[in-house]
mmCIF file of C-alpha atoms in Angstrom:
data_model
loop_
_atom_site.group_PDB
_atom_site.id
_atom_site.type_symbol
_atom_site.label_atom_id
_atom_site.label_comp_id
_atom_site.label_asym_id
_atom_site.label_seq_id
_atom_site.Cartn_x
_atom_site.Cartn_y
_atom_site.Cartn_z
ATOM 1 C CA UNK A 773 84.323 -23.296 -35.328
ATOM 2 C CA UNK A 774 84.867 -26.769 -33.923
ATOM 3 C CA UNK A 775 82.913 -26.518 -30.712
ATOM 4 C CA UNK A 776 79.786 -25.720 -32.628
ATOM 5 C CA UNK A 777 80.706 -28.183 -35.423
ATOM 6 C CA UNK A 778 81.304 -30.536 -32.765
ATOM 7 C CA UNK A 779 77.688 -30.226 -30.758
ATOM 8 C CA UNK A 780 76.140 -30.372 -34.231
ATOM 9 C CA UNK A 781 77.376 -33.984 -35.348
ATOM 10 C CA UNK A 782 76.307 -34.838 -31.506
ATOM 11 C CA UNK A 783 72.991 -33.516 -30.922
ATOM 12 C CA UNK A 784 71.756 -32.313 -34.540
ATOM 13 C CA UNK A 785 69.329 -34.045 -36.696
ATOM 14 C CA UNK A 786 68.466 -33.769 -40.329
ATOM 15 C CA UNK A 787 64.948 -33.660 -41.747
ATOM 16 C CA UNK A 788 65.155 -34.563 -45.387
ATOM 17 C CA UNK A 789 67.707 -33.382 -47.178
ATOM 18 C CA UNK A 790 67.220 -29.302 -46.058
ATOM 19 C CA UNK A 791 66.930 -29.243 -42.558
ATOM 20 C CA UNK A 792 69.237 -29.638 -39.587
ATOM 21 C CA UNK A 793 67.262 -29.613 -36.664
ATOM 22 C CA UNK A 794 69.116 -28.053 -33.230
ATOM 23 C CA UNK A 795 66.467 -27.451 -30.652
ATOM 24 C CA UNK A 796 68.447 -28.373 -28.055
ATOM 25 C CA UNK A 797 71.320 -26.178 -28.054
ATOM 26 C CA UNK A 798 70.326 -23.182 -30.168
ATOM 27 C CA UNK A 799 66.130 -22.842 -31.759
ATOM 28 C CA UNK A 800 63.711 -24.182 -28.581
ATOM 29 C CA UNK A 801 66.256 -24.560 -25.949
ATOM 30 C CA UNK A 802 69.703 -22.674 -25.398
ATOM 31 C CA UNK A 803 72.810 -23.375 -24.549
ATOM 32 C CA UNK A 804 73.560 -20.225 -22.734
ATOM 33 C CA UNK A 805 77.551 -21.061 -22.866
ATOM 34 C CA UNK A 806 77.869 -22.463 -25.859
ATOM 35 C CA UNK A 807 75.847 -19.035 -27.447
ATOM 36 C CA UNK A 808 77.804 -16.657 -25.258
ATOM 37 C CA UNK A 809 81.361 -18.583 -26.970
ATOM 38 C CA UNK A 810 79.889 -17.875 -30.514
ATOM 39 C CA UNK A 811 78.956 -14.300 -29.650
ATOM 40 C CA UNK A 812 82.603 -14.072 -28.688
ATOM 41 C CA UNK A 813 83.731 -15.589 -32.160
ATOM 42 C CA UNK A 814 81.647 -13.079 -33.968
ATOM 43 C CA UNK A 815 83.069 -10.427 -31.915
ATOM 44 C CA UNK A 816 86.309 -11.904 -32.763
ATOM 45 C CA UNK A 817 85.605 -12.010 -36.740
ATOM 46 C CA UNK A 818 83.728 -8.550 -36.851
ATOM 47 C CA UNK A 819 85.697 -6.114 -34.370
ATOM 48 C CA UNK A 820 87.538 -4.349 -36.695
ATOM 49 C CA UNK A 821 84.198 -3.311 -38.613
ATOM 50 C CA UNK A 822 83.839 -1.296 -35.669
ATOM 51 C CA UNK A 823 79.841 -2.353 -35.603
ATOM 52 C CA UNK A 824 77.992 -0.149 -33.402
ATOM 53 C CA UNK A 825 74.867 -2.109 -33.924
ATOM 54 C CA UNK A 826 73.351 -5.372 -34.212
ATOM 55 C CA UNK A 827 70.375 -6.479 -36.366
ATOM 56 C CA UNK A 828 68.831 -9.836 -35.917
ATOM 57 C CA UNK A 829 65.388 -10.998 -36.684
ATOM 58 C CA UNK A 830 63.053 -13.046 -33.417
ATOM 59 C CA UNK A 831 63.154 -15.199 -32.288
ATOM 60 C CA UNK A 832 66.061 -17.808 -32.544
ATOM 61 C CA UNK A 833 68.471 -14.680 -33.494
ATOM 62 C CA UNK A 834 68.055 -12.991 -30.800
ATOM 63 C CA UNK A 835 69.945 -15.465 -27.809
ATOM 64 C CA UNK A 836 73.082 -15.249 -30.204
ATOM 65 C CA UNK A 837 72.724 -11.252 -31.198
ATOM 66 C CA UNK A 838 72.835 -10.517 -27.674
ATOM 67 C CA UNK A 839 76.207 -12.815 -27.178
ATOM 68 C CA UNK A 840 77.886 -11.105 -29.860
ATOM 69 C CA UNK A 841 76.662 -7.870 -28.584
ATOM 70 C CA UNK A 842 78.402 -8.587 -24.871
ATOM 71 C CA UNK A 843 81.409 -9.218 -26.835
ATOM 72 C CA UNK A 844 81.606 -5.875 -29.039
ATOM 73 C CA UNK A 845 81.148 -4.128 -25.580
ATOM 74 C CA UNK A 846 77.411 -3.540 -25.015
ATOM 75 C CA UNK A 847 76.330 -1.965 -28.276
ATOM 76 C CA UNK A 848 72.466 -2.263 -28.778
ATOM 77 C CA UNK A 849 70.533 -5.162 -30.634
ATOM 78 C CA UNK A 850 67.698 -3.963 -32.282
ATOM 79 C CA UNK A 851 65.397 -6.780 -33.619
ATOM 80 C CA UNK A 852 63.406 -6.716 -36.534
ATOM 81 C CA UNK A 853 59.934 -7.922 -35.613
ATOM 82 C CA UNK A 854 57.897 -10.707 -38.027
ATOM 83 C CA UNK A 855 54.671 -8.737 -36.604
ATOM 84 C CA UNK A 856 53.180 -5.397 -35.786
ATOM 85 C CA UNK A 857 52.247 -5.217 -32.298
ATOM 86 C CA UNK A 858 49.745 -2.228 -31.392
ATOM 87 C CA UNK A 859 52.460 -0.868 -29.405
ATOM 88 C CA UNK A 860 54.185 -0.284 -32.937
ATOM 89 C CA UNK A 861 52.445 2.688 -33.935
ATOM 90 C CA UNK A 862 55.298 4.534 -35.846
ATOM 91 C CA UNK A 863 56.570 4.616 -39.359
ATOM 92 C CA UNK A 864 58.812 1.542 -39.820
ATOM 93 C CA UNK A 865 61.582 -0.034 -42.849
ATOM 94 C CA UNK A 866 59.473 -3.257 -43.706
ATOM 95 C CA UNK A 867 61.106 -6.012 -46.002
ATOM 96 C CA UNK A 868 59.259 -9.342 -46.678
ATOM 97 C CA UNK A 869 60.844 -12.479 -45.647
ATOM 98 C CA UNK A 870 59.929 -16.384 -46.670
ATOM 99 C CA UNK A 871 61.001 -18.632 -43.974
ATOM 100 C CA UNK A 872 62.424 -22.022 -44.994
ATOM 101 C CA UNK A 873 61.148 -24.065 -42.098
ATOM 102 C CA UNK A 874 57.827 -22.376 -41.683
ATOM 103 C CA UNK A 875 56.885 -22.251 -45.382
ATOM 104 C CA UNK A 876 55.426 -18.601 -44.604
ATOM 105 C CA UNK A 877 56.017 -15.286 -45.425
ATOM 106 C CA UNK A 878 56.366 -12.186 -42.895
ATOM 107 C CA UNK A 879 56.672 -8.676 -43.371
ATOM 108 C CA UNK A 880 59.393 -8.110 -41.234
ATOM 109 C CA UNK A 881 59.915 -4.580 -39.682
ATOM 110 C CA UNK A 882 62.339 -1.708 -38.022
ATOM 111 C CA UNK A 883 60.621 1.059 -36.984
ATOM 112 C CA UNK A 884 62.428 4.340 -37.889
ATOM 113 C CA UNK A 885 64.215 5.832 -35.110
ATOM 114 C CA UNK A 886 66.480 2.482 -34.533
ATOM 115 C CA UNK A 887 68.258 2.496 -37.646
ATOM 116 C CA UNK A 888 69.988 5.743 -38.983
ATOM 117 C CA UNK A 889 72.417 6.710 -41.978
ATOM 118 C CA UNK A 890 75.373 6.918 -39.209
ATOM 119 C CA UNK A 891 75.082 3.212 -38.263
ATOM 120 C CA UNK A 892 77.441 0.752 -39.197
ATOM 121 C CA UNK A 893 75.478 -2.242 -38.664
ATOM 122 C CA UNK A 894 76.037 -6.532 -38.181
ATOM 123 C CA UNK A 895 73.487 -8.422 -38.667
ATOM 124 C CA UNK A 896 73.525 -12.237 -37.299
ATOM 125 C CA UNK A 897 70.986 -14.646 -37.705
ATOM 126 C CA UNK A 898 71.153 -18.683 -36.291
ATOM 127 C CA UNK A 899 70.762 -20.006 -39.811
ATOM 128 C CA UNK A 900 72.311 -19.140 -43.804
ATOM 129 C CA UNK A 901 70.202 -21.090 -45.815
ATOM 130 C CA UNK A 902 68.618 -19.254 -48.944
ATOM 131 C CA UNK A 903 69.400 -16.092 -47.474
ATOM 132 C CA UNK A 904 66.189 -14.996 -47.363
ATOM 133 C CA UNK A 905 66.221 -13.065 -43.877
ATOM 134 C CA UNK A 906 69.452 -12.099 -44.387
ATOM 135 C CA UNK A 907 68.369 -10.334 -47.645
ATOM 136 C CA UNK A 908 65.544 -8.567 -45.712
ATOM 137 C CA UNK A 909 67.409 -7.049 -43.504
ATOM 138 C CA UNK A 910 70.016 -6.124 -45.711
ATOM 139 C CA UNK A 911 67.113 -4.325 -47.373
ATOM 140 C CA UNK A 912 66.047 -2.558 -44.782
ATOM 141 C CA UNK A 913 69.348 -1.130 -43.759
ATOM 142 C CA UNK A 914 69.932 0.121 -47.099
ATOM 143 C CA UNK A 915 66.175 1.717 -47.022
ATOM 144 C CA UNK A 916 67.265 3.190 -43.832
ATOM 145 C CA UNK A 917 70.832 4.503 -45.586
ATOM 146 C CA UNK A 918 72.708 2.314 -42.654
ATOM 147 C CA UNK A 919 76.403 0.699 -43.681
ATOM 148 C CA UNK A 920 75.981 -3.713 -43.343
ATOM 149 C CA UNK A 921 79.536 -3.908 -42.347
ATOM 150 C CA UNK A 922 78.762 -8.071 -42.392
ATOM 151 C CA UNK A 923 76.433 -10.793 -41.764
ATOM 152 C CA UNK A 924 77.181 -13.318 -39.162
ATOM 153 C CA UNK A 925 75.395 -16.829 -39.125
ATOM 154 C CA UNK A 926 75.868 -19.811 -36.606
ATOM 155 C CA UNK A 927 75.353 -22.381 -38.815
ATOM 156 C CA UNK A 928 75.022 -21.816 -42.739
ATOM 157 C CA UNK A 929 73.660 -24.508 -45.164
ATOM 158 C CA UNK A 930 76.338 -24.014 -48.213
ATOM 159 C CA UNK A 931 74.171 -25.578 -50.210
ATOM 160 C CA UNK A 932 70.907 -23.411 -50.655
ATOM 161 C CA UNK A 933 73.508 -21.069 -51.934
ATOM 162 C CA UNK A 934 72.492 -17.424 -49.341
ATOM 163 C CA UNK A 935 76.250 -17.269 -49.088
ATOM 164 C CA UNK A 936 76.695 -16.053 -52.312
ATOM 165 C CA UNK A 937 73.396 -14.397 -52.595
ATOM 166 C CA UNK A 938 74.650 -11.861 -50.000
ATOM 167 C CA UNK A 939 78.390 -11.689 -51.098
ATOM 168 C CA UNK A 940 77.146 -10.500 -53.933
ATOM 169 C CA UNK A 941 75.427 -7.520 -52.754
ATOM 170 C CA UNK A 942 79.305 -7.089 -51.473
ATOM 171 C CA UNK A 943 78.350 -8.172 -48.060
ATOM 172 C CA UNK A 944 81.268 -10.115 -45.576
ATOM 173 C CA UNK A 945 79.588 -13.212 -44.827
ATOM 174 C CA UNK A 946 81.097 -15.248 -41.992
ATOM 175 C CA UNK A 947 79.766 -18.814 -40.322
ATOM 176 C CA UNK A 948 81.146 -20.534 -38.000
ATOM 177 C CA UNK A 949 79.595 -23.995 -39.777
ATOM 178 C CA UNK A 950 79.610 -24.508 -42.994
ATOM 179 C CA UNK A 951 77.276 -27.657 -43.772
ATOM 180 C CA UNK A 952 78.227 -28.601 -47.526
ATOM 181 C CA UNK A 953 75.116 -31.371 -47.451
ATOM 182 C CA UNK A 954 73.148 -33.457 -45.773
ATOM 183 C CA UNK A 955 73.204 -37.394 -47.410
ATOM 184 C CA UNK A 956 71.623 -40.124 -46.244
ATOM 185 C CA UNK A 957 70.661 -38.968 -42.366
ATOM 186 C CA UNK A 958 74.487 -37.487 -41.939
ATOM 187 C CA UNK A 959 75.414 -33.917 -41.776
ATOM 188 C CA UNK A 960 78.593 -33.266 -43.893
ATOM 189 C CA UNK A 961 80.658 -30.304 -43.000
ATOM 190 C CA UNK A 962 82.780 -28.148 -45.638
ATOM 191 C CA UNK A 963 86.226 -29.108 -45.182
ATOM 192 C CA UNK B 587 65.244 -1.685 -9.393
ATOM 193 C CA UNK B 588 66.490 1.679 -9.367
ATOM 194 C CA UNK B 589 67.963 1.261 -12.682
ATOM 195 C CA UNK B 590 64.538 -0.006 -15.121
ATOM 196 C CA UNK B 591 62.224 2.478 -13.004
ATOM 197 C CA UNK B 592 64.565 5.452 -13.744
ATOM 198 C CA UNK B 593 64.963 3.970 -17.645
ATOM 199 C CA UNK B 594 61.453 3.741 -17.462
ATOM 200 C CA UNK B 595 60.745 7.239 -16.336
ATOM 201 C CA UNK B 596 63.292 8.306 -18.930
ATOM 202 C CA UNK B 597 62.680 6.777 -22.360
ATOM 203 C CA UNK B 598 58.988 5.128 -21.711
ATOM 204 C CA UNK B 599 56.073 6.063 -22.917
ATOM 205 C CA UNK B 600 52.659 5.206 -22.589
ATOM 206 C CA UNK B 601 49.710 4.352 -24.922
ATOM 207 C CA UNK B 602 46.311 5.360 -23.091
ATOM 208 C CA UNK B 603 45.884 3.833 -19.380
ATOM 209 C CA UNK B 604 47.360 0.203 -20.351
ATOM 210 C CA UNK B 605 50.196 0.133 -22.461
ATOM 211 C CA UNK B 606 53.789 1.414 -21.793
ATOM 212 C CA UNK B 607 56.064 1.621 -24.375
ATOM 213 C CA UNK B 608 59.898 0.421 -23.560
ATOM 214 C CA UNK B 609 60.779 -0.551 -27.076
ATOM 215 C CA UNK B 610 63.990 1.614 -27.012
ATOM 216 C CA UNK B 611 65.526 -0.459 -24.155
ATOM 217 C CA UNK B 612 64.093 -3.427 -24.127
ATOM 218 C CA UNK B 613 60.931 -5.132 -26.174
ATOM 219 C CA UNK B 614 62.445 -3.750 -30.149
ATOM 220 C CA UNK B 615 66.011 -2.026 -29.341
ATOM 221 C CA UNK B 616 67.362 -3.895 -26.553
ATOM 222 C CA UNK B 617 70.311 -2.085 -24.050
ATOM 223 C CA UNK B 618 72.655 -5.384 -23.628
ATOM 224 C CA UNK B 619 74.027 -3.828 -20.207
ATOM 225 C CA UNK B 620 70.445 -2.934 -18.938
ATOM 226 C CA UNK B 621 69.257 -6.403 -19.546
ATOM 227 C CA UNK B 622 72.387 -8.059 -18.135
ATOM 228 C CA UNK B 623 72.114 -5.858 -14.950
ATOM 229 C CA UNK B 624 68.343 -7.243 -14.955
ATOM 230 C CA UNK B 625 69.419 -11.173 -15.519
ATOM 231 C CA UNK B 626 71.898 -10.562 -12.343
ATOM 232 C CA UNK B 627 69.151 -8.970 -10.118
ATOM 233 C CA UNK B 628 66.338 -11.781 -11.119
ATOM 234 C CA UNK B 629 69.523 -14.199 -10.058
ATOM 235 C CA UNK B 630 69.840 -12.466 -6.644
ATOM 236 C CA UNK B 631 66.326 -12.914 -6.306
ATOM 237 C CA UNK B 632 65.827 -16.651 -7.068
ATOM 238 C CA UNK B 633 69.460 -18.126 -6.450
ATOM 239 C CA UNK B 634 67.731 -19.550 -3.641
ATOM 240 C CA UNK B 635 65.204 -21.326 -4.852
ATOM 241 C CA UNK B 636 68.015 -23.685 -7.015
ATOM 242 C CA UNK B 637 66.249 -23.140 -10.420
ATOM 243 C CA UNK B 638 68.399 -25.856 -13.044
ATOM 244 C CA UNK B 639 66.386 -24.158 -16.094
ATOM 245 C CA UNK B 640 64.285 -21.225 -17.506
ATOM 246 C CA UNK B 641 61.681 -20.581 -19.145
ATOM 247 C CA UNK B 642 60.596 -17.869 -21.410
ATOM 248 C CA UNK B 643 58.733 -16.843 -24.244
ATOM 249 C CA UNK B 644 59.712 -15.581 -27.811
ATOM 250 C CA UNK B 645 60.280 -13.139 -28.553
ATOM 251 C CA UNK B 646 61.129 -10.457 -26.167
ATOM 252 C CA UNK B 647 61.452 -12.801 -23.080
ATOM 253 C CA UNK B 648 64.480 -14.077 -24.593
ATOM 254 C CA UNK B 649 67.533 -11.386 -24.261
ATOM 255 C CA UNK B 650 66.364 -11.083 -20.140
ATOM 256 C CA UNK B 651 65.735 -15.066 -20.017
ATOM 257 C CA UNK B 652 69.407 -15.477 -21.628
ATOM 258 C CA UNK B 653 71.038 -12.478 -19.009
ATOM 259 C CA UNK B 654 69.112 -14.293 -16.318
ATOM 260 C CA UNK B 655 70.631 -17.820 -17.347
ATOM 261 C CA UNK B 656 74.208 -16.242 -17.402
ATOM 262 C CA UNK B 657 74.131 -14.800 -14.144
ATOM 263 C CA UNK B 658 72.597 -18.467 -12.903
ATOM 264 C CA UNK B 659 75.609 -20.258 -13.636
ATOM 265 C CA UNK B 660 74.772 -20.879 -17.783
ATOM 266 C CA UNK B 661 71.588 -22.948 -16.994
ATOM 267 C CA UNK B 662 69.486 -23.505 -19.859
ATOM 268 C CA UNK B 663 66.947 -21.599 -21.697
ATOM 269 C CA UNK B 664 64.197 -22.875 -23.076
ATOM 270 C CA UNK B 665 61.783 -20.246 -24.675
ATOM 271 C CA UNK B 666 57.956 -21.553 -25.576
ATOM 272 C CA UNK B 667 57.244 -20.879 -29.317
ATOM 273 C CA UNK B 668 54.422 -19.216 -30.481
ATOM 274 C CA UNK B 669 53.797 -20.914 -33.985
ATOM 275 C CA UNK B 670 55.075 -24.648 -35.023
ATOM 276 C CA UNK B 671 57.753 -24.769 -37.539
ATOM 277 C CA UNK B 672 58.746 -27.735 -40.035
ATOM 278 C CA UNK B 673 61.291 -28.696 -37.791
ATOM 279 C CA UNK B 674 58.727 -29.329 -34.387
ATOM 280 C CA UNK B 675 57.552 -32.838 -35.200
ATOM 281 C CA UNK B 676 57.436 -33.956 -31.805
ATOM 282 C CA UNK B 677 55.144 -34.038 -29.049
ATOM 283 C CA UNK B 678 54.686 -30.575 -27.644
ATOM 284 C CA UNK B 679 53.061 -29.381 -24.512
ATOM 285 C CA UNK B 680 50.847 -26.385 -25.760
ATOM 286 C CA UNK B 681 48.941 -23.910 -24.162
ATOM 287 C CA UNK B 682 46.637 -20.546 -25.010
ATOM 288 C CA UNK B 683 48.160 -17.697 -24.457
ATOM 289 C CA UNK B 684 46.429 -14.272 -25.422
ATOM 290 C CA UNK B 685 48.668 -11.477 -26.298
ATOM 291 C CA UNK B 686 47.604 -8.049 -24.853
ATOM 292 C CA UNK B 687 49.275 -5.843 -27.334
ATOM 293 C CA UNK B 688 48.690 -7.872 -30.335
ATOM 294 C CA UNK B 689 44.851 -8.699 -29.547
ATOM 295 C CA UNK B 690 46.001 -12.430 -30.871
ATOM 296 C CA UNK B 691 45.148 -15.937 -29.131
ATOM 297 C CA UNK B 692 48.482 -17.874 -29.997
ATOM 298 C CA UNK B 693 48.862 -21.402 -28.811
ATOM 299 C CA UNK B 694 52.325 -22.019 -27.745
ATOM 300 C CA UNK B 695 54.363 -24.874 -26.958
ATOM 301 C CA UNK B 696 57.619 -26.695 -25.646
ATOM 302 C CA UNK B 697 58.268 -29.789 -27.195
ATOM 303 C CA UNK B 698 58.134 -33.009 -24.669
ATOM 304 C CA UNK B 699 61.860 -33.471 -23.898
ATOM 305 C CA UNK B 700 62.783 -30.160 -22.643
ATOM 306 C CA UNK B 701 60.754 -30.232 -19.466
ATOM 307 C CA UNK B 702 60.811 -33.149 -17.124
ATOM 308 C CA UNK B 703 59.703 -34.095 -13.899
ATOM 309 C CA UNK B 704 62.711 -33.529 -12.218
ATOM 310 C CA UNK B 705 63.051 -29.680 -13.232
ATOM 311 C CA UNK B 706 63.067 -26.700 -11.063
ATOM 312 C CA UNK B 707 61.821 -24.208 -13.418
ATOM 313 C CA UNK B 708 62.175 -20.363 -13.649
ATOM 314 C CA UNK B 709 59.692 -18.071 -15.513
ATOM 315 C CA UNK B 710 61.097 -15.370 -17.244
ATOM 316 C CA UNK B 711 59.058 -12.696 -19.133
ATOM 317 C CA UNK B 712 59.463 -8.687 -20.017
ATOM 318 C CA UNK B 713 56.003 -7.966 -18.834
ATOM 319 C CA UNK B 714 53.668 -8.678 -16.454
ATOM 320 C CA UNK B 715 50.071 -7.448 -17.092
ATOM 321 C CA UNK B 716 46.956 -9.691 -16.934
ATOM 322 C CA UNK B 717 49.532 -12.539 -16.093
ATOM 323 C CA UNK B 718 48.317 -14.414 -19.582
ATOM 324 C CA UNK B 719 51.201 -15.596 -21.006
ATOM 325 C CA UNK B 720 52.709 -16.815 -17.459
ATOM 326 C CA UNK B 721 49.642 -18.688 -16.593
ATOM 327 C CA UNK B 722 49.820 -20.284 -19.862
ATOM 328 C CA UNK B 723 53.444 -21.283 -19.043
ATOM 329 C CA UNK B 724 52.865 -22.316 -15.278
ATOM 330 C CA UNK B 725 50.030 -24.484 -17.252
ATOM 331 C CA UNK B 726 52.703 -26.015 -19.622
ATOM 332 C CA UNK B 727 54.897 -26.875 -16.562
ATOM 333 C CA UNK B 728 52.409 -28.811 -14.744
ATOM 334 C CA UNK B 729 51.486 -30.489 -17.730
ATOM 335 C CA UNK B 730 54.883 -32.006 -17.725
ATOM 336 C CA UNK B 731 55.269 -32.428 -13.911
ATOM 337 C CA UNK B 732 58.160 -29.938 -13.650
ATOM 338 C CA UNK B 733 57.914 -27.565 -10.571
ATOM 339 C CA UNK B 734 57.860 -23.765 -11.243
ATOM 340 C CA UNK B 735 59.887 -22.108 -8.730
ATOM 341 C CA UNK B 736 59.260 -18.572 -9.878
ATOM 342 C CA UNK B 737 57.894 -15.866 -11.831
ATOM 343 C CA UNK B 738 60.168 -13.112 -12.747
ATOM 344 C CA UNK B 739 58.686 -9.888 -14.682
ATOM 345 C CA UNK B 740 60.894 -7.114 -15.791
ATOM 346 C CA UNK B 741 58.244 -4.572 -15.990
ATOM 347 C CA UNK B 742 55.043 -5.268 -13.787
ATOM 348 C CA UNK B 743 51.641 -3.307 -14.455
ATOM 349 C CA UNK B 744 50.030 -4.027 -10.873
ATOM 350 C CA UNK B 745 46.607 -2.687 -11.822
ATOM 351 C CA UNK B 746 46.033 -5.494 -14.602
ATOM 352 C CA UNK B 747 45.969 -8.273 -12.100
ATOM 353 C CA UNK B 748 48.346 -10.625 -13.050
ATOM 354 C CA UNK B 749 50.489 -10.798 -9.948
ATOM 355 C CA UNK B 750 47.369 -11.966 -7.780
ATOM 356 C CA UNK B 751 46.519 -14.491 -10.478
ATOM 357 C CA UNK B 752 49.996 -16.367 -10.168
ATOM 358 C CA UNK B 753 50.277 -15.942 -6.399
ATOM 359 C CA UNK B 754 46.871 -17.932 -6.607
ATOM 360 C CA UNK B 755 48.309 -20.909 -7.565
ATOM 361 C CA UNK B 756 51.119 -20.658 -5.333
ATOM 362 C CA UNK B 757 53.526 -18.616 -7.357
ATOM 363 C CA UNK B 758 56.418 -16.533 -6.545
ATOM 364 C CA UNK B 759 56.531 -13.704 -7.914
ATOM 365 C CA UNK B 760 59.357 -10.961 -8.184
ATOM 366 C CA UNK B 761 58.502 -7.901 -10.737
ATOM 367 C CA UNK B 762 61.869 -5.300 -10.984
ATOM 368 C CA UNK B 763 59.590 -2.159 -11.587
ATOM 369 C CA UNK B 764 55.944 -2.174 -10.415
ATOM 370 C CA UNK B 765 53.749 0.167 -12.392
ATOM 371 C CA UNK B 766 50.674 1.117 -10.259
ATOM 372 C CA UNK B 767 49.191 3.177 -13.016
ATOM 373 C CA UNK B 768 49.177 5.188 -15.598
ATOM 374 C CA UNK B 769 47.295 8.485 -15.618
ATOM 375 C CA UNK B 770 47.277 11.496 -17.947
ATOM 376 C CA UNK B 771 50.163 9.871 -19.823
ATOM 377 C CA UNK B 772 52.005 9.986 -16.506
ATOM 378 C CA UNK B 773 53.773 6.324 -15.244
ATOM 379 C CA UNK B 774 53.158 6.378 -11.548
ATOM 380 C CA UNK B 775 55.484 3.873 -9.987
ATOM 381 C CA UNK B 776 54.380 1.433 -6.700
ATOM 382 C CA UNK B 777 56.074 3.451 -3.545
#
């Protein structure tokens, strides 16, 4: 998607070799257009899945879940949560998740009654990197008997190799950037 | 607003005298029309008071933050984080914030260069209870000289305080569904 592959080369940095940094448009602050225009390419990609749910982990998934969520025609997010509030008091799918950036790793969890065996469910993130969370959740919908019908990143890392982590669990992976590597300060897209 | 009290009344629930539960709508699951029809209402509310950004917390500030933004004219988001990932090298401003339903002091933060001087600031959150986590936020914006020009709870629980705490410091504040309290498992709305 060249808008987002666009704002990238302008306002993204690298860290290293592994991270693009894009805290002003999509992880810290938001571009509120620029999300709502890749929750209508998502839309775009995934219609004819007929989702009838989204699954996205907090925080930075959630701005672009809801997007794509406006543009499938209201169906519900539901958001896996990285801890267990004491307002969480009922049986939940839990999957355990290593974050990239934060070095960490969460137990990540759906409580019970928000994923079902009738769901046919797309799950976005922000990032593809290792595919880590994307494995997670992929986990817990098959715990909870749910269909993925795809995973949807913003911006994937090609090179940490989550694409075909997930593909191979016969999952439709789509991003709408597809960083091949990051050399010498400069982002390099997949042509 | 009609529409959360009677959503409220409908799928809420209520943990002892201090806790309601609205994670089928909004703080877990998260009804993308509900929360839209809250970002417009929030946007009646402030229009007014000309806010150019808003401000939120992760992770369940976010979807109402981004619905408020929308219905603003697409002004920014940024959302405070609660932990510091590889990525935030920068200066931050940070403040304590304790969570009620987690029992958890986190410190959170918004890096330097996404709150200036010259910013007219809205607060967005889900709840509104002791007013923690939007004193800690009002803190972070004097910090960087920006001027709050609002408070804006989804759900407030008037009994807990935290509306008289902001006002203090010469806060607006605009709640959608005032909770006086909550007795016998019973949510008893403000008349």
């Amino acid at each position: 998607m060249k808008l987002l592959e666009d704002r990238i080369k302008k306002d993204g940095t690298c860290i290293g070799t592994e991270i693009v940094k894009v805290d002003s448009f999509l992880n810290h602050q938001i571009d509120v257009a620029l999300v709502r225009a890749l929750g209508e390419e998502f839309a775009r990609l995934f219609k004819d899945e007929s989702p009838n749910k989204i699954l996205t982990i907090e925080a930075s998934g959630i701005p672009i879940a809801f997007a794509a969520a406006q543009a499938l025609g209201d169906i519900p997010v539901v958001f896996a949560k990285k801890s267990a509030p004491s307002t969480m008091i009922e049986d939940a799918y839990t999957a355990d998740v290593k974050s990239f950036t934060k070095g960490t790793v969460s137990t990540v969890r759906v409580a019970h009654q928000y994923l079902s065996k009738e769901d046919r469910v797309l799950i976005i993130d922000d990032f593809l990197a290792s595919g880590e969370a994307g494995l997670g959740l992929a986990m817990l919908l098959e715990e909870a008997g749910a269909k993925c019908v795809g995973f949807g990143a913003a911006i994937e890392k090609e090179h940490q190799g989550g694409h075909a982590r997930l593909e191979a669990l016969g999952i439709r992976v789509e991003s709408l950037a597809v960083i091949s590597s990051i050399k010498d300060g400069e982002i390099v897209f997949k042509s």
